[in-house]
Coordinates of C-alpha atoms in Angstrom, one line a residue:
X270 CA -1.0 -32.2 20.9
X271 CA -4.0 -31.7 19.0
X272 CA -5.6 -28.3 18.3
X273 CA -9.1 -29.7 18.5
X274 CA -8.3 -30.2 22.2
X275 CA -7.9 -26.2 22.6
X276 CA -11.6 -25.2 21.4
X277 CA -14.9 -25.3 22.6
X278 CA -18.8 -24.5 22.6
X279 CA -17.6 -21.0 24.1
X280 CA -14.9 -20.1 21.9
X281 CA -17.7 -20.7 19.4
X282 CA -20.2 -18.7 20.8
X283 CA -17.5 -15.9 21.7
X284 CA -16.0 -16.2 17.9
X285 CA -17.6 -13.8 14.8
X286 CA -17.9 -15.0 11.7
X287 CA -16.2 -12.9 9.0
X288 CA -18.9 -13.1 6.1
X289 CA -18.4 -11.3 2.9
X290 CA -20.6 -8.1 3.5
X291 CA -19.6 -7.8 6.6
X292 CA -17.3 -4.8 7.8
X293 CA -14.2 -5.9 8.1
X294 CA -11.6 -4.6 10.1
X295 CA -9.7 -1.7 8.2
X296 CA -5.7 -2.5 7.2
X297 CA -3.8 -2.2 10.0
X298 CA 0.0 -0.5 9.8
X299 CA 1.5 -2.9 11.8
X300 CA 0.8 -6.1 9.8
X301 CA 2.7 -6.6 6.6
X302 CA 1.1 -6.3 3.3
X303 CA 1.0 -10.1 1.3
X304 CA 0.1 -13.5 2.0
X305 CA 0.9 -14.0 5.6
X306 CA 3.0 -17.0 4.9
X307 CA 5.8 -16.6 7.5
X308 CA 5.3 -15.5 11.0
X309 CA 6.1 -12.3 12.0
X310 CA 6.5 -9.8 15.4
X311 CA 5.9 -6.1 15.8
X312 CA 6.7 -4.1 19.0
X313 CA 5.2 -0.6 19.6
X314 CA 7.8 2.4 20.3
X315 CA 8.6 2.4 24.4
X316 CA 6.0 5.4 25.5
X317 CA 7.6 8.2 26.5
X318 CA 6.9 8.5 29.7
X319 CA 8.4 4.8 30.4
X320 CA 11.3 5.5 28.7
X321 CA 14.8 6.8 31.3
X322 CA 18.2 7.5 30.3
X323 CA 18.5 6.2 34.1
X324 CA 20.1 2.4 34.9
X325 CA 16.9 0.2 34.0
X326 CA 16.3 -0.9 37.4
X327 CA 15.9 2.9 38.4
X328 CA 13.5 3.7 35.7
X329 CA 9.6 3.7 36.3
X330 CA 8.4 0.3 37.4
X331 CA 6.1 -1.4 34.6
X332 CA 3.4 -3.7 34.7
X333 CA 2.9 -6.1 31.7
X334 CA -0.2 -8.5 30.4
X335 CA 0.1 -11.3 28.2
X336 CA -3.1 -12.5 25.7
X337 CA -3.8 -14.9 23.0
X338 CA -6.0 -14.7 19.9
X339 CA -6.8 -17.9 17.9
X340 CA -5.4 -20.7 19.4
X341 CA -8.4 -23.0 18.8
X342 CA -9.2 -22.4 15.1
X343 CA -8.4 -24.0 12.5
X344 CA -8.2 -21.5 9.8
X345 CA -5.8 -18.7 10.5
X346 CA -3.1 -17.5 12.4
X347 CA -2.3 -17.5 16.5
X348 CA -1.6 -14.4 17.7
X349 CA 0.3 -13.5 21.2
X350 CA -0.2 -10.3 22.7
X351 CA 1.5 -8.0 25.3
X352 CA 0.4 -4.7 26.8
X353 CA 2.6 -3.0 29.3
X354 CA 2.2 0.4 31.0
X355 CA 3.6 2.6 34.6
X356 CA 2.6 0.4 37.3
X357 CA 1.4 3.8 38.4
X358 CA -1.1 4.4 35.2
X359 CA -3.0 1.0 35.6
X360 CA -6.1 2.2 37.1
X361 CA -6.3 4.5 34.3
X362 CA -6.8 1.4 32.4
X363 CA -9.9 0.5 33.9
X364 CA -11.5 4.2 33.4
X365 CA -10.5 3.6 29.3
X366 CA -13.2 -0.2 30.3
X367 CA -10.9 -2.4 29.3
X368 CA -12.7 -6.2 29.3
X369 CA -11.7 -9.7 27.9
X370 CA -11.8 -8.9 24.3
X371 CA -14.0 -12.3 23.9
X372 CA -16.8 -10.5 25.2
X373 CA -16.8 -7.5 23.2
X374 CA -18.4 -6.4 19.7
X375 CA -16.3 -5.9 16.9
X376 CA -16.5 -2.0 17.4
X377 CA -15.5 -1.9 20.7
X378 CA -12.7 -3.7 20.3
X379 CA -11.5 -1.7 17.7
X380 CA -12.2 1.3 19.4
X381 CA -10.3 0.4 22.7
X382 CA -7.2 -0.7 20.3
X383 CA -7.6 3.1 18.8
X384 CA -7.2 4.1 22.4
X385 CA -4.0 2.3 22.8
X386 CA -2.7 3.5 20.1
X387 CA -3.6 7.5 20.5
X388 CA -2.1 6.9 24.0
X389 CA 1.5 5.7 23.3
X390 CA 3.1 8.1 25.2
X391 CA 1.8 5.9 28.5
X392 CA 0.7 2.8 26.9
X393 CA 3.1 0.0 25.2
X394 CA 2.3 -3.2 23.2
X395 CA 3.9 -5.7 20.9
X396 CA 2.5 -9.1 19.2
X397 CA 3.7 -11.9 17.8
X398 CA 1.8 -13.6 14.6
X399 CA 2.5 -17.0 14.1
X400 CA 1.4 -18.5 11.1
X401 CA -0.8 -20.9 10.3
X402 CA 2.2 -22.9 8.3
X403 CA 4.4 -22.4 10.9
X404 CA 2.0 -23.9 13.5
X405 CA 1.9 -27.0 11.1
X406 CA 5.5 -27.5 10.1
X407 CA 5.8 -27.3 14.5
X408 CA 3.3 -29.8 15.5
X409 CA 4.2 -32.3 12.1
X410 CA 7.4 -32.6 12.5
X411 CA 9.5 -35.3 13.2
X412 CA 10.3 -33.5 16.9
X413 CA 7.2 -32.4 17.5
X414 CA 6.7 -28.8 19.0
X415 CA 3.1 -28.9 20.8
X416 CA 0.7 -25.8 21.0
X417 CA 1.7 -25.0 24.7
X418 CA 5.4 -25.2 24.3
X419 CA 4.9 -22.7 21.3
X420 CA 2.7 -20.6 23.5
X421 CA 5.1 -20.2 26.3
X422 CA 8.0 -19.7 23.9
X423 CA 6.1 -17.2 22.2
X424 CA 5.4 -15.1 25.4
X425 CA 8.8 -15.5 26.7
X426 CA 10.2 -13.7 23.4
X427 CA 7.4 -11.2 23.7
X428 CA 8.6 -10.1 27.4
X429 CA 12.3 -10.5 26.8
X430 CA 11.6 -8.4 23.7
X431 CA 9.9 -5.3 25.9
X432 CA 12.8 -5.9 28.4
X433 CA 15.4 -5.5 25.7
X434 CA 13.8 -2.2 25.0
X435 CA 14.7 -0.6 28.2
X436 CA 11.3 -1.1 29.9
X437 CA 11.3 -1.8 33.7
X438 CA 8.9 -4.3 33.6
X439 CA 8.3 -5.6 37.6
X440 CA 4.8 -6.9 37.6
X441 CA 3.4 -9.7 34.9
X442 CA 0.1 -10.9 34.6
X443 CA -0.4 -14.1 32.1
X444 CA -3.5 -15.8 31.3
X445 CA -2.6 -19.5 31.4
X446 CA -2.0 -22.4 28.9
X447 CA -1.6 -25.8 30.7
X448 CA -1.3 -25.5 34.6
X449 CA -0.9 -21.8 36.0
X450 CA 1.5 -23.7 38.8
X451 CA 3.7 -24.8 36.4
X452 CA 3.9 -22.4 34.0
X453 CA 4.4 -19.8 36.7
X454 CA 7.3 -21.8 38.1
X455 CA 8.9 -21.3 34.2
X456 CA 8.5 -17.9 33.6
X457 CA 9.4 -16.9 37.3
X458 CA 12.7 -19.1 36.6
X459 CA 13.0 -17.4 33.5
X460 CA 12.6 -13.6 34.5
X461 CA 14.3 -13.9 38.1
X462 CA 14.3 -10.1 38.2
X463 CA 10.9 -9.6 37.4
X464 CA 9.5 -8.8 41.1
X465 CA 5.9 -10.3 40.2
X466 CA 4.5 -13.0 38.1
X467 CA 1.1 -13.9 37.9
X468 CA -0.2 -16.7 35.7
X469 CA -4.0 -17.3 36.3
X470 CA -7.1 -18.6 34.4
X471 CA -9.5 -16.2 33.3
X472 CA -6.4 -13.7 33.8
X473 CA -8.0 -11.2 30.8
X474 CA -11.2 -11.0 32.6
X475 CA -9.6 -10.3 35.9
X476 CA -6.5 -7.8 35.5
X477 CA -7.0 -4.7 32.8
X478 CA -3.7 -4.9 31.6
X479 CA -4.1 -8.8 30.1
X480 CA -7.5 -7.4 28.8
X481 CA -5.6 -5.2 26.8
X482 CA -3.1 -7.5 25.5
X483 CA -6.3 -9.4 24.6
X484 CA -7.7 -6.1 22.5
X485 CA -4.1 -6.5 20.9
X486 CA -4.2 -9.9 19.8
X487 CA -7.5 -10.4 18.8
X488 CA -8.0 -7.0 16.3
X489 CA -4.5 -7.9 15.0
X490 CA -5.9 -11.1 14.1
X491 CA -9.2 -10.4 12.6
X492 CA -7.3 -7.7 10.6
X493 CA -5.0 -10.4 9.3
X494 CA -8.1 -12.7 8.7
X495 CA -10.0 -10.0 6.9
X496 CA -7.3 -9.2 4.7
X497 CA -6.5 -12.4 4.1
X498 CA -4.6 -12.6 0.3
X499 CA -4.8 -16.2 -0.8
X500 CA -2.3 -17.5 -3.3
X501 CA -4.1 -20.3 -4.4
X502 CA -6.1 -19.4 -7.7
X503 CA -9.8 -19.9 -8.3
X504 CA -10.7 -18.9 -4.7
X505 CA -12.3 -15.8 -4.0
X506 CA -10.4 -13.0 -1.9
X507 CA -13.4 -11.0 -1.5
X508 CA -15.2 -14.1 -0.3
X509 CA -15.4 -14.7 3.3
X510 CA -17.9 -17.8 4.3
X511 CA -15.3 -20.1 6.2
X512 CA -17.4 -19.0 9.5
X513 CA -15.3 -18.0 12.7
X514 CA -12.7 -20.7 11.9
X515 CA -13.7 -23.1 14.3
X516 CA -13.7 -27.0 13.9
X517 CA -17.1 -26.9 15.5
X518 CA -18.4 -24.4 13.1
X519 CA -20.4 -26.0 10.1
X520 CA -19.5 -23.2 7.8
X521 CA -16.1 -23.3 8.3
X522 CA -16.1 -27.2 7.6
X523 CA -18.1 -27.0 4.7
X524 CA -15.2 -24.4 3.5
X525 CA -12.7 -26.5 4.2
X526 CA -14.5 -29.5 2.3
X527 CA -14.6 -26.9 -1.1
X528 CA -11.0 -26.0 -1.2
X529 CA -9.5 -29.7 -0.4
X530 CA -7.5 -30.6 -2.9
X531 CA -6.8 -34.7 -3.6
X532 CA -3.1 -34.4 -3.7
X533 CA -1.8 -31.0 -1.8
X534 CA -4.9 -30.5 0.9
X535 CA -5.8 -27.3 2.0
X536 CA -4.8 -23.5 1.2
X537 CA -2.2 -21.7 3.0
X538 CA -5.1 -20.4 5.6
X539 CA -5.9 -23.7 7.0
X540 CA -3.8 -25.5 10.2
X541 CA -3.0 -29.0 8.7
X542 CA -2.0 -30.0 12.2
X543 CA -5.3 -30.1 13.7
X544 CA -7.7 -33.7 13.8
X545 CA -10.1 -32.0 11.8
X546 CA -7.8 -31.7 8.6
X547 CA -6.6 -34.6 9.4
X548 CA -10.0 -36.4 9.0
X549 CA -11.1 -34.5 5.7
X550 CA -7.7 -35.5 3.9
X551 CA -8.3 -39.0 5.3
X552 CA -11.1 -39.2 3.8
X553 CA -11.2 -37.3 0.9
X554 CA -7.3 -37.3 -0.3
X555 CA -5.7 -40.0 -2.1
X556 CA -3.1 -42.3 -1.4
X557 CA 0.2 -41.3 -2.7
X558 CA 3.4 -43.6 -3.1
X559 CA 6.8 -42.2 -3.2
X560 CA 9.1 -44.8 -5.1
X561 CA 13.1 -45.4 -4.6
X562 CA 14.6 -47.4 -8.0
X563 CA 17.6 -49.2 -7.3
X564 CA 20.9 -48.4 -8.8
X565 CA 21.3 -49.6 -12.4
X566 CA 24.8 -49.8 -14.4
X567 CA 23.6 -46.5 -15.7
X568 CA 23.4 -44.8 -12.6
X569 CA 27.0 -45.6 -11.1
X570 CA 28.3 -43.4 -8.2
X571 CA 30.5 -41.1 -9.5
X572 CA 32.9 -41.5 -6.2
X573 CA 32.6 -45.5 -5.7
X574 CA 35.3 -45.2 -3.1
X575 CA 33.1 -42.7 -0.9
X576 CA 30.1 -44.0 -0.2
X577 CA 28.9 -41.0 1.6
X578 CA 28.7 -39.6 -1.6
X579 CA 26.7 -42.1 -3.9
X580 CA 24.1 -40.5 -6.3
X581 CA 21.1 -42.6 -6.3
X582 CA 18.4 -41.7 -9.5
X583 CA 14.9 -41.2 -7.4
X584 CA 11.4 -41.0 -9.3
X585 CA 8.3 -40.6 -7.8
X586 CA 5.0 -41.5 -9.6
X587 CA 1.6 -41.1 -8.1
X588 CA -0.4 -44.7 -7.9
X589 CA -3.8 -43.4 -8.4
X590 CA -5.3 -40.8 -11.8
X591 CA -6.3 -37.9 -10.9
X592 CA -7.9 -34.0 -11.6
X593 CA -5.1 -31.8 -11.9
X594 CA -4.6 -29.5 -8.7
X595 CA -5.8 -25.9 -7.8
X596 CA -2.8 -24.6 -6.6

């Protein structure tokens, strides 16, 4: 699958574009200080007023959202989101205005995630970051892992992960990837015990409680993107002109034409897996050749009778002269 396929004129148009100057969203205390290189989850404490010393399925019944963030950029992490409160307390999320994050400023998002937070005692979250290396070294490999089967892995770790914590969860809202029918058939063979399981297009503008899995994902992410700590020298951290991230976004392919590099590609930031990589490095990498000598009287297996043990001399040399690399 290709991540092209997952963006488009909307999630454009939706998108902001973190410039340098711009006001970045402050450090966050849930994400991990460094390079985010690896990906990573963080789960909220249960509220308290979800929380039982009583058999789980006589605790206070829960209902749960699920939300992504990023799934159609090139540049940057994907992010999946869960928000879970008393099915009792969900009309309270409407009063807070909850909407699809997509459609909100900067501020307001950030503001409605404050309000999560400052209510933990009835409001529960946790997210999951995957990486944009991680995303690669899944859709690259040999057995390829496509976006969707990461997605619905991703959310089924999320829920077990707030079930594992104690919480009654009996009502689940999801806003699709592939075909709701399907996907609802997984999850609902998945969580058997769960008593409701929803899985619907436009789900964060329809339920509050996947609009605020939606506030989750997306202010972890721009936090992440803001912060963002290159290892590669000579570029810039204070610098940010890569646009939203989008394929479609001119600045963000004029970025990505900057930091190529011949040989190694792109920084850590960039998702080699999508088309529009792909295309760059096509066209502006070189051709490398990866050499096996054969075995010379020099290089005799030390074990002759193994042969699963034969050392074989390798050496590689690069076919073409070239600048030496960034990073």
């Amino acid at each position: 699958m290709n991540g092209d396929d997952c963006s488009n004129d909307s999630d454009l148009k939706d998108s902001h574009t973190l410039e340098s100057g711009t006001n970045c969203t402050a450090t966050l205390n849930h994400i991990p200080s460094g390079p985010c290189t690896l990906s990573w989850s963080h789960n909220s404490l249960v509220p308290i007023k979800v929380s039982s010393q009583l058999p789980i399925s006589d605790r206070p019944p829960c209902i749960l959202g699920v939300d992504e963030a990023g799934r159609g950029p090139v540049l940057g992490p994907m992010v999946y989101a869960v928000c879970y409160t008393l099915i009792s307390h969900q009309d309270k999320l409407k009063d807070i205005g909850f909407a699809d994050s997509k459609v909100l400023n900067e501020t307001q998002r950030d503001k409605l995630f404050a309000t999560i937070e400052k209510q933990s005692e009835w409001i529960g979250w946790a997210a999951t970051v995957c990486s944009p290396q991680d995303i690669s070294e899944s859709m690259l490999r040999r057995a390829k892992y496509n976006l969707n089967a990461l997605a619905h892995d991703t959310t089924i770790n999320l829920i077990q992960s707030v079930l594992d914590q104690g919480v009654n969860i009996q009502e689940v809202y999801v806003d699709t990837v592939g075909s709701p029918e399907s996907y609802q058939a997984k999850l609902a063979k998945r969580f058997p015990k769960i008593g409701k399981i929803v899985v619907s297009k436009k789900a964060d503008s329809l339920f509050p409680i996947v609009s605020a899995a939606s506030i989750c994902a997306k202010v972890t992410r721009d936090a992440i993107l803001c912060n963002w700590e290159f290892v590669e020298p000579g570029i810039d951290s204070t610098q940010r002109t890569f646009g939203s991230g989008y394929p479609a976004d001119p600045k963000t392919v004029a970025w990505l034409k900057k930091h190529l590099d011949p040989v190694f590609g792109f920084p850590r930031i960039v998702r080699f897996s999508w088309s529009t990589t792909a295309k760059l490095l096509e066209m502006q990498g070189v051709d490398v050749l990866w050499e096996d000598e054969v075995e010379t009287d020099s290089h005799k297996p030390l074990f002759p009778n193994n042969e699963s043990t034969k050392i074989w001399p390798v050496t590689s040399r690069i076919v073409q002269t070239m600048k030496p690399c960034q990073f």
